[in-house]
Short mmCIF file of C-alpha atoms and ligand atoms in Angstrom, two decimals:
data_model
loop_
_atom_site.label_atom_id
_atom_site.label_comp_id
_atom_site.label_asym_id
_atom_site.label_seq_id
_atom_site.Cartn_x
_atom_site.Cartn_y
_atom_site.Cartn_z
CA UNK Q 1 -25.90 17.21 -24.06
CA UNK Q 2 -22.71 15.98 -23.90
CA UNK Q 3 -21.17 14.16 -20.51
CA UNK Q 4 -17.48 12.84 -19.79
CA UNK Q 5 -16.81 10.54 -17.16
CA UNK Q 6 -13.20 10.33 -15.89
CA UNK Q 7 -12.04 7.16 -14.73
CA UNK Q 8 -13.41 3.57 -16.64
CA UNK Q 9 -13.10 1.71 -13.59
CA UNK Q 10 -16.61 0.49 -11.31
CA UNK Q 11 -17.96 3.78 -10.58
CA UNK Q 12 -17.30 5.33 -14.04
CA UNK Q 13 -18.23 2.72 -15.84
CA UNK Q 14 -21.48 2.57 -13.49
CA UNK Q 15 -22.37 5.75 -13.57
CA UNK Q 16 -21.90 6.08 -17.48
CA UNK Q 17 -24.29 2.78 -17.79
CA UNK Q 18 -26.87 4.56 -15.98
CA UNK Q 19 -26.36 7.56 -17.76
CA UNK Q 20 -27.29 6.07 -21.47
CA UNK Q 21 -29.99 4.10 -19.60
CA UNK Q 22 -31.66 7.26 -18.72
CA UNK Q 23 -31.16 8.12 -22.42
CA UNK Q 24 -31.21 12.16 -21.89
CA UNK Q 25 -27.57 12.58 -23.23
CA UNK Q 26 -26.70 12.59 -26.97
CA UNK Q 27 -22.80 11.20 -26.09
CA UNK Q 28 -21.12 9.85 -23.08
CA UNK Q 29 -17.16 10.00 -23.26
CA UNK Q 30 -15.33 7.78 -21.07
CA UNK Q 31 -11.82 8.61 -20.44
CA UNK Q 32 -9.17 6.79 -18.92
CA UNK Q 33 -5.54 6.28 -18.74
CA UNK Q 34 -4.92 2.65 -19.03
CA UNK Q 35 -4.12 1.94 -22.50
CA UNK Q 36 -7.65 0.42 -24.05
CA UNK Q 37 -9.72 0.28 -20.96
CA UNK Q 38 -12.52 2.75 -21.51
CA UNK Q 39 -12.36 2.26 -25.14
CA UNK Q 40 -13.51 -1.22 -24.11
CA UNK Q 41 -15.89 -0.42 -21.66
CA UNK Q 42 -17.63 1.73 -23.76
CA UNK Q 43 -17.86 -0.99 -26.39
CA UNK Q 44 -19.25 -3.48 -24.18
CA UNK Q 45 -22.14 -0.52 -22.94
CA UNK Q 46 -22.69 0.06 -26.48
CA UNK Q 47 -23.27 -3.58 -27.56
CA UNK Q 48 -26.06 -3.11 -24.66
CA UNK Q 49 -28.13 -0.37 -26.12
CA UNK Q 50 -30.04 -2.55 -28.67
CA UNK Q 51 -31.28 -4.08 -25.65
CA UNK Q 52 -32.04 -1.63 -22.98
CA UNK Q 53 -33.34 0.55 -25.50
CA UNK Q 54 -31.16 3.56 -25.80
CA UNK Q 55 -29.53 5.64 -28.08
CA UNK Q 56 -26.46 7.60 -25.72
CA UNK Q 57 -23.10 7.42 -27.92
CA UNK Q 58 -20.82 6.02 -25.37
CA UNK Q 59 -16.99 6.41 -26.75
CA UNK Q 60 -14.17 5.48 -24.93
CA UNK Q 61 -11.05 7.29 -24.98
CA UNK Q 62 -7.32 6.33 -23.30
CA UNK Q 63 -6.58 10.11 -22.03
CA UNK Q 64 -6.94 11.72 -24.97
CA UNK Q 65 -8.89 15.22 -23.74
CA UNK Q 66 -9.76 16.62 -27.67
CA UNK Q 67 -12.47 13.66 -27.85
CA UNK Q 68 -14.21 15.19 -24.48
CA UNK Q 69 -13.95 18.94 -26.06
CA UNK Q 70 -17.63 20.38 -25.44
CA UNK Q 71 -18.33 18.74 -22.64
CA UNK Q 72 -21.27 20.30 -20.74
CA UNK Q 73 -20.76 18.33 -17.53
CA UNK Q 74 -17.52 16.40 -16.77
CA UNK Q 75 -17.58 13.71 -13.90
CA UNK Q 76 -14.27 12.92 -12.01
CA UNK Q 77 -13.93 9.16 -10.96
CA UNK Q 78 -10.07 8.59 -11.67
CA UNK Q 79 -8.24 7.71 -8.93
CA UNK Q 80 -7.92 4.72 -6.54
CA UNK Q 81 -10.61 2.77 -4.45
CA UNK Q 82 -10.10 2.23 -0.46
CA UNK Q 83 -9.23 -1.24 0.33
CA UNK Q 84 -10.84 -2.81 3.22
CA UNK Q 85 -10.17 -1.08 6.39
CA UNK Q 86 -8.87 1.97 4.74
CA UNK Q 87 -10.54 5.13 5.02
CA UNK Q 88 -11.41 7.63 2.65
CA UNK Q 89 -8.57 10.19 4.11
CA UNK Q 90 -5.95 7.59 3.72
CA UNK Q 91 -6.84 8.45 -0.57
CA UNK Q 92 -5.40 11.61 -0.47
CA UNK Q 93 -1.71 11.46 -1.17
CA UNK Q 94 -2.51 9.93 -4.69
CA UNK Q 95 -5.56 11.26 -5.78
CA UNK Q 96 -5.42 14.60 -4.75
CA UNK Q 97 -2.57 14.52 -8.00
CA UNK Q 98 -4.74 12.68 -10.11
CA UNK Q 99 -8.08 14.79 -9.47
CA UNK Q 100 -5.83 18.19 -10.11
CA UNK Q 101 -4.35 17.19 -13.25
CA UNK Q 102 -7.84 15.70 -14.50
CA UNK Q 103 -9.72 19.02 -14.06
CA UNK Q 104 -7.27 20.93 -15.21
CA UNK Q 105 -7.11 18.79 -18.72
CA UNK Q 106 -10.83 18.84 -19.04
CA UNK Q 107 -11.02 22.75 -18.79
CA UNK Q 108 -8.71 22.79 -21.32
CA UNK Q 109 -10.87 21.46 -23.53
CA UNK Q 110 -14.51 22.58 -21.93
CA UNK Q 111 -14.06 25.89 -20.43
CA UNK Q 112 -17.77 26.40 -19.82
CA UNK Q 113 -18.17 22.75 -18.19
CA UNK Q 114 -19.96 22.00 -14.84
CA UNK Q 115 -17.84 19.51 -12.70
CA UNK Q 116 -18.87 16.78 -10.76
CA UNK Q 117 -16.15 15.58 -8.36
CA UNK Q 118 -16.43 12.06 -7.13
CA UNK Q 119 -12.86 10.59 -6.06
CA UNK Q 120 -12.32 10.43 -2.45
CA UNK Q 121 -11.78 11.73 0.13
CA UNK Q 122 -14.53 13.89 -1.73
CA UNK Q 123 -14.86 16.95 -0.02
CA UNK Q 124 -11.22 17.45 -0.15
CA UNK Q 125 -11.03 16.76 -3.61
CA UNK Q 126 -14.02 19.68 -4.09
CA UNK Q 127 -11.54 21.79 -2.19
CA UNK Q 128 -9.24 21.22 -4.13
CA UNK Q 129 -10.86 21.77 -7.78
CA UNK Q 130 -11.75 25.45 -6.30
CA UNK Q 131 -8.36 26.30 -4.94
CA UNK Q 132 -7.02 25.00 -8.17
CA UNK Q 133 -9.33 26.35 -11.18
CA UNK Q 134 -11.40 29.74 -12.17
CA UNK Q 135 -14.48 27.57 -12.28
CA UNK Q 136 -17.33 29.43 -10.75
CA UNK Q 137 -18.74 27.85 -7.26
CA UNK Q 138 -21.74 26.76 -8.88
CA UNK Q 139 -19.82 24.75 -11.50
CA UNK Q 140 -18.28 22.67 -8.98
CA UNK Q 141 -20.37 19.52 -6.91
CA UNK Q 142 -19.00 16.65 -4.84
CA UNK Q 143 -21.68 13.69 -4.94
CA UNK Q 144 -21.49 12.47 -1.66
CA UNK Q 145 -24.84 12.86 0.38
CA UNK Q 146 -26.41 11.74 -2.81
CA UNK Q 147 -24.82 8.18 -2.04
CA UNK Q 148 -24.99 8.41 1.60
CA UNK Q 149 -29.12 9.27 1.89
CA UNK Q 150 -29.58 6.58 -0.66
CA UNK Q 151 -28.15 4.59 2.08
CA UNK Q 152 -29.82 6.25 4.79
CA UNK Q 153 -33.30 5.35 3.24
CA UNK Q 154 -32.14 2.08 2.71
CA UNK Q 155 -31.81 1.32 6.39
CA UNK Q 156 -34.49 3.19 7.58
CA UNK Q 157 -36.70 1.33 5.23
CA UNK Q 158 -35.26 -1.97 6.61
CA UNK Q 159 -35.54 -0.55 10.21
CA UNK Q 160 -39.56 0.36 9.15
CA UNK Q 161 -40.01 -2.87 7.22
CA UNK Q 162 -41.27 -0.52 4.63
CA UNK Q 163 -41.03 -0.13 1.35
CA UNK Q 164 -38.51 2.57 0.23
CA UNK Q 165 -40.82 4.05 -1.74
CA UNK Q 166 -41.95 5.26 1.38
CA UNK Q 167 -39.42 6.66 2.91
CA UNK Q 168 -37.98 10.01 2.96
CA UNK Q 169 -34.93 11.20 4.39
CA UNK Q 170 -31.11 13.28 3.98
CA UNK Q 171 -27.50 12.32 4.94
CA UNK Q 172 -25.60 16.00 5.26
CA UNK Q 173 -22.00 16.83 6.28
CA UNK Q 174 -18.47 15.83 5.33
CA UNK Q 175 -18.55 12.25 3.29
CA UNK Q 176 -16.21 10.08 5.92
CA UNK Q 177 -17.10 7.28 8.23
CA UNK Q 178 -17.22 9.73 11.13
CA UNK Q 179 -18.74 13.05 9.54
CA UNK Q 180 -22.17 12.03 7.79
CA UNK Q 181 -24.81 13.67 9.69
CA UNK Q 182 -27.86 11.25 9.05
CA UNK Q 183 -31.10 13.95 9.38
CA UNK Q 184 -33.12 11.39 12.06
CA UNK Q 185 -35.26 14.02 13.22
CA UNK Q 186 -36.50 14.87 9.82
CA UNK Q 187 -36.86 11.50 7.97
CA UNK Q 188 -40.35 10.89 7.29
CA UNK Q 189 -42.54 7.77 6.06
CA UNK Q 190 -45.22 9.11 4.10
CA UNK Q 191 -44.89 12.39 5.72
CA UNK Q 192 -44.69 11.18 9.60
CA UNK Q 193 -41.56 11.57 11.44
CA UNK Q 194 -40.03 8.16 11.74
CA UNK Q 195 -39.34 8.86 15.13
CA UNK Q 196 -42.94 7.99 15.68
CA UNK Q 197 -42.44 4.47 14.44
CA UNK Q 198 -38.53 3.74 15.71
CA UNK Q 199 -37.39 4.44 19.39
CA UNK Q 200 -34.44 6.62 19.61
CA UNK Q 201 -31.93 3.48 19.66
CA UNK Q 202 -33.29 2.01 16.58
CA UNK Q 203 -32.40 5.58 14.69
CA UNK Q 204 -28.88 5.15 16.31
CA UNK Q 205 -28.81 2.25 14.88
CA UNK Q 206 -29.95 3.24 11.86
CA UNK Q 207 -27.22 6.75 11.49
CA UNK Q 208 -24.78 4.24 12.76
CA UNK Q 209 -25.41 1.99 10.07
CA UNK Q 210 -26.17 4.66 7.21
CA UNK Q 211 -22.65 6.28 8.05
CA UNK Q 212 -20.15 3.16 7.69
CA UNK Q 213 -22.29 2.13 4.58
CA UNK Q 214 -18.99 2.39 2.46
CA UNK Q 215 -16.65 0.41 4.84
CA UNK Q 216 -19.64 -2.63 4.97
CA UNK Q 217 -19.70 -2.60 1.32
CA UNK Q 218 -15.93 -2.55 0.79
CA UNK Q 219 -15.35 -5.25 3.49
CA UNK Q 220 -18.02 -7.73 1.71
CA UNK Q 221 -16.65 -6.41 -1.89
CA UNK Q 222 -12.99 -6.15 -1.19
CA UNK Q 223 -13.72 -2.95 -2.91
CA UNK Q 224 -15.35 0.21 -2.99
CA UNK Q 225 -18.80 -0.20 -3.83
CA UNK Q 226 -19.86 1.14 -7.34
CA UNK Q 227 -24.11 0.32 -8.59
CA UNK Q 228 -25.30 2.88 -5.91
CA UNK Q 229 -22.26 5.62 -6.11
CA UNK Q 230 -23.12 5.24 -10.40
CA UNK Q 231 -26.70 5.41 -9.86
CA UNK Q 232 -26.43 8.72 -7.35
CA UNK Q 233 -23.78 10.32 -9.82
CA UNK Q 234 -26.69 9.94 -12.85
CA UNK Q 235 -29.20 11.14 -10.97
CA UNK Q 236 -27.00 14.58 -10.45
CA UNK Q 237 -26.18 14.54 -13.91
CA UNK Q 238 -30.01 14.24 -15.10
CA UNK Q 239 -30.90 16.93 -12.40
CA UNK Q 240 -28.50 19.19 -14.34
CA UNK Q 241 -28.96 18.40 -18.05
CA UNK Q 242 -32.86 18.69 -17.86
CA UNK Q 243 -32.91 21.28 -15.46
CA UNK Q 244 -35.11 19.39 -12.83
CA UNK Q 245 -34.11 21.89 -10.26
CA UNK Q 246 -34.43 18.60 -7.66
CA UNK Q 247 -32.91 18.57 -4.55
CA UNK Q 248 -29.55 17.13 -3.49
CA UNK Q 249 -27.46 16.93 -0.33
CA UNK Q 250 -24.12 18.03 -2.34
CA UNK Q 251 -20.72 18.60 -1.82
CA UNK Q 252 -20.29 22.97 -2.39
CA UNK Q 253 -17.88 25.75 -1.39
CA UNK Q 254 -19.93 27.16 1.78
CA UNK Q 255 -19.16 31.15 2.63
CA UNK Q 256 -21.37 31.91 5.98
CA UNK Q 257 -24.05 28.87 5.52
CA UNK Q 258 -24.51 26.58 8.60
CA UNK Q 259 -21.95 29.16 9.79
CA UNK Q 260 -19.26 27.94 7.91
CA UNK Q 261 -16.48 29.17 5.69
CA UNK Q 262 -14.23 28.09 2.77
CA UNK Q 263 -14.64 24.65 3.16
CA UNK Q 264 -16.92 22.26 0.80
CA UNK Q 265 -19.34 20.19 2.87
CA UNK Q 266 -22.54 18.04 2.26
CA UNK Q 267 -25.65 20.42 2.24
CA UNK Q 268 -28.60 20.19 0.10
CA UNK Q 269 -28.66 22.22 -3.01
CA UNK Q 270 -31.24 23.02 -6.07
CA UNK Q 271 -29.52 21.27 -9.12
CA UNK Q 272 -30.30 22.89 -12.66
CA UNK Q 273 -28.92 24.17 -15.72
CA UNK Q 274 -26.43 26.24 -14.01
CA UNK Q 275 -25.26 23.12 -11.85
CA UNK Q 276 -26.13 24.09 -7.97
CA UNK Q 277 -28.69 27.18 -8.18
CA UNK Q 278 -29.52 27.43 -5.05
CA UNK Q 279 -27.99 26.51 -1.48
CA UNK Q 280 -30.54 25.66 0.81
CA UNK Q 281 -30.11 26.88 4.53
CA UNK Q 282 -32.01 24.89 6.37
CA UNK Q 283 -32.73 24.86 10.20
CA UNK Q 284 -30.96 22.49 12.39
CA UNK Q 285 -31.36 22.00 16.27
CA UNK Q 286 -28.27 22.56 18.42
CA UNK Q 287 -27.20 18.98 18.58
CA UNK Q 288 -27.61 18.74 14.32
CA UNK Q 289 -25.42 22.19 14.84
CA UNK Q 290 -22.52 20.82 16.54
CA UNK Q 291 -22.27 16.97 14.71
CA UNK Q 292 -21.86 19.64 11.63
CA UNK Q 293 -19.15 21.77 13.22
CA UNK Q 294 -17.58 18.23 14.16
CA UNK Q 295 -17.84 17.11 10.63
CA UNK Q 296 -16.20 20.30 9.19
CA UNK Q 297 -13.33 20.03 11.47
CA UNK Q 298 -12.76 16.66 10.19
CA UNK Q 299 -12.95 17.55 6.78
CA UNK Q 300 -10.49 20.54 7.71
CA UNK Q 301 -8.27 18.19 8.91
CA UNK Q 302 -7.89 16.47 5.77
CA UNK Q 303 -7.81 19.60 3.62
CA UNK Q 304 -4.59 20.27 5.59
CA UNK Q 305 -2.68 17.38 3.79
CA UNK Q 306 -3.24 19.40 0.61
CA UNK Q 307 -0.52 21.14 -1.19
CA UNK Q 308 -1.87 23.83 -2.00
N1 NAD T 401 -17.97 10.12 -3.68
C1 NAD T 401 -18.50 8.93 -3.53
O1 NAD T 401 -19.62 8.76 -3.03
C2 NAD T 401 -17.73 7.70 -3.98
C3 NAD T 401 -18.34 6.44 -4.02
C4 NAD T 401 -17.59 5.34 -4.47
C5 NAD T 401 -16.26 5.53 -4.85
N2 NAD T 401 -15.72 6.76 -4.78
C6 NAD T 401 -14.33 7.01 -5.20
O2 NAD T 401 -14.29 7.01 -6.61
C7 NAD T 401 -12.96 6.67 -7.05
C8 NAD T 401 -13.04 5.56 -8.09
O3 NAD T 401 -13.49 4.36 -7.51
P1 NAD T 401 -13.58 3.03 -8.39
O4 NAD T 401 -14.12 1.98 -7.51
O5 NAD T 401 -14.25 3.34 -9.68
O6 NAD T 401 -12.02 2.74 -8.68
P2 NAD T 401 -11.40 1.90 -9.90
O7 NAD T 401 -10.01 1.57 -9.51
O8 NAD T 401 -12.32 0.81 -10.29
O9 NAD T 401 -11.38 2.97 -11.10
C9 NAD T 401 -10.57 4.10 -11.10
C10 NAD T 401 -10.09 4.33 -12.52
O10 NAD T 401 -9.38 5.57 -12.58
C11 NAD T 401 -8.37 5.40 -13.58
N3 NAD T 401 -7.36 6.45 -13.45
C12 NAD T 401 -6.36 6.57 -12.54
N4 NAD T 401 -5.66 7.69 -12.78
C13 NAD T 401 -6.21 8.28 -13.84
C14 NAD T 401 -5.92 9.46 -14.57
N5 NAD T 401 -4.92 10.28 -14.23
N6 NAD T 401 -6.70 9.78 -15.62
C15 NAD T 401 -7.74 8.99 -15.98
N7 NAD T 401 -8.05 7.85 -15.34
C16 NAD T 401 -7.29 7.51 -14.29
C17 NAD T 401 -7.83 3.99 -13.33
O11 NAD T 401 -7.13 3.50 -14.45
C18 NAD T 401 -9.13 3.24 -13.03
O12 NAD T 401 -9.67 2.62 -14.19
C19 NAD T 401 -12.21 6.29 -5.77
O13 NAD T 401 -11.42 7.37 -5.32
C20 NAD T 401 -13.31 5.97 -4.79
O14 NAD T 401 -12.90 6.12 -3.45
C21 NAD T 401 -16.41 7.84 -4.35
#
């Protein structure tokens, strides 16, 4: 099982830390295009394997695509960060560039590889890998919701004063300030609806919260965020290499589910061997209905400032 992550900078290097961690991938190559950067990054993870106890190769490449040939997933992180106040939209004019020319170099040099797409704003940049490559749907994911329920549980669980062990719940639609849909109705604690524990203002709260996760974090940090986006990337990367066929609220190419068309969106998906397997249609109530057709138009709106 070989992995390359695109882009040395927080999330990549993150995301490839928690990769070897999880020691379920022979090699991890990190790629970048600042002259010595991910060479030294993945130094610095290597000098930590003696003591977290793993055995991941992690080798560090400036742009040079023949040492990521045979890649069976490839993870996109190359581009820049929002700055404080910024929003993920306001990414576009440079990364859209960036996340073109990446996935084009990688399939060069893994034509069979599954894509994970992680530069904002996301679900543009998913949009843009399929209008831009042969790759099959399936072979192409935008973490998003991944990030975003992590974040959701984490503010439920504060809102329970639970542990977050448990608590259950899913962040779907576009990844933006504005178009997360936070599931309230179906987050559970230990299989009860929270709703039975938390009035209806203290789940406002809570979506409110769970949906400018990102900006809070970048206004404390100065920058994006990066332990949590690393940590959700790994866990779609270990759903795929060992076949776990878990669940995941995912970035994919939708054609008539939650009655929507060529557009990539948050929904949850099986994850496996084949990347996403299955998409999963679930049920929403009218008012879960139209935040969704809200969120797509929002994420059509940014899709527009493509080139295409
Ligand atoms: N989808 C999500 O949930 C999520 C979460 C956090 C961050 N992000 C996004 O991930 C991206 C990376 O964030 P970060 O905090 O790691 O930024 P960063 O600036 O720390 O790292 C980005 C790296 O990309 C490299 N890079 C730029 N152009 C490149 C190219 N053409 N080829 C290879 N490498 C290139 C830069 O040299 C830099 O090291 C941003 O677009 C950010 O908005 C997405």
């Amino acid at each position: 099982m070989k992995v390359t992550v695109v882009g040395a900078g927080a999330v990549g290097a993150s995301c490839a830390e928690y990769i070897a961690i999880k020691n379920f991938a022979s090699e991890v190559v990190v790629l970048d295009i600042k002259e010595g950067y991910a060479e030294g990054k993945a130094m610095d993870l290597m000098q930590t394997a003696s003591l977290n106890g793993f055995d991941t190769k992690i080798v560090g490449t400036t742009n040079d695509y023949s040492k990521t040939a045979g890649s069976d997933i490839a993870v996109i992180t190359s581009g820049i960060p929002r700055k404080p106040g910024m929003t993920r939209e306001e990414l576009i004019g440079i990364n859209a560039g960036i996340v073109k020319s990446v996935a084009s170099s990688l399939l060069e040099h893994s034509p069979n590889v599954i894509l994970i797409v992680v530069s904002n704003p996301m679900d543009t940049m998913t949009y843009l890998v399929h209008k831009t490559t042969s790759l099959p749907k399936n072979k192409i994911i935008g973490m998003g919701g991944a990030l975003d329920s992590a974040r959701f549980k984490y503010r439920l669980a504060e809102a329970l004063d639970a542990p977050i062990s448990d608590v259950d719940g899913m962040v779907i639609g576009g990844h933006s300030d504005t178009g997360m849909v936070p599931l309230t109705q179906h987050a559970t604690r230990n299989s009860i609806k929270v709703s039975e524990f938390l009035s209806s203002e203290r789940l406002e709260q809570v979506a409110a919260d769970t949906k400018v996760g990102g900006a809070t974090l970048t206004k404390l940090l100065g920058t994006s965020a990066w332990y949590a986006p690393g940590a959700a990337v790994s866990g779609l990367v270990q759903a795929i290499a060992c076949d776990q066929k878990k669940m995941f609220p995912c970035s994919t190419l939708l054609e008539g589910e939650y009655d929507l068309n060529d557009i990539c969106i948050g929904v949850p998906v099986i994850l496996g061997k084949n990347g996403i397997e299955k998409i999963v249609d679930i049920e929403l109530n009218d008012a879960e209905k139209a935040k969704m057709q809200e969120s797509a138009e929002g994420v059509r709106k940014t899709n527009g400032l493509l080139q295409l």
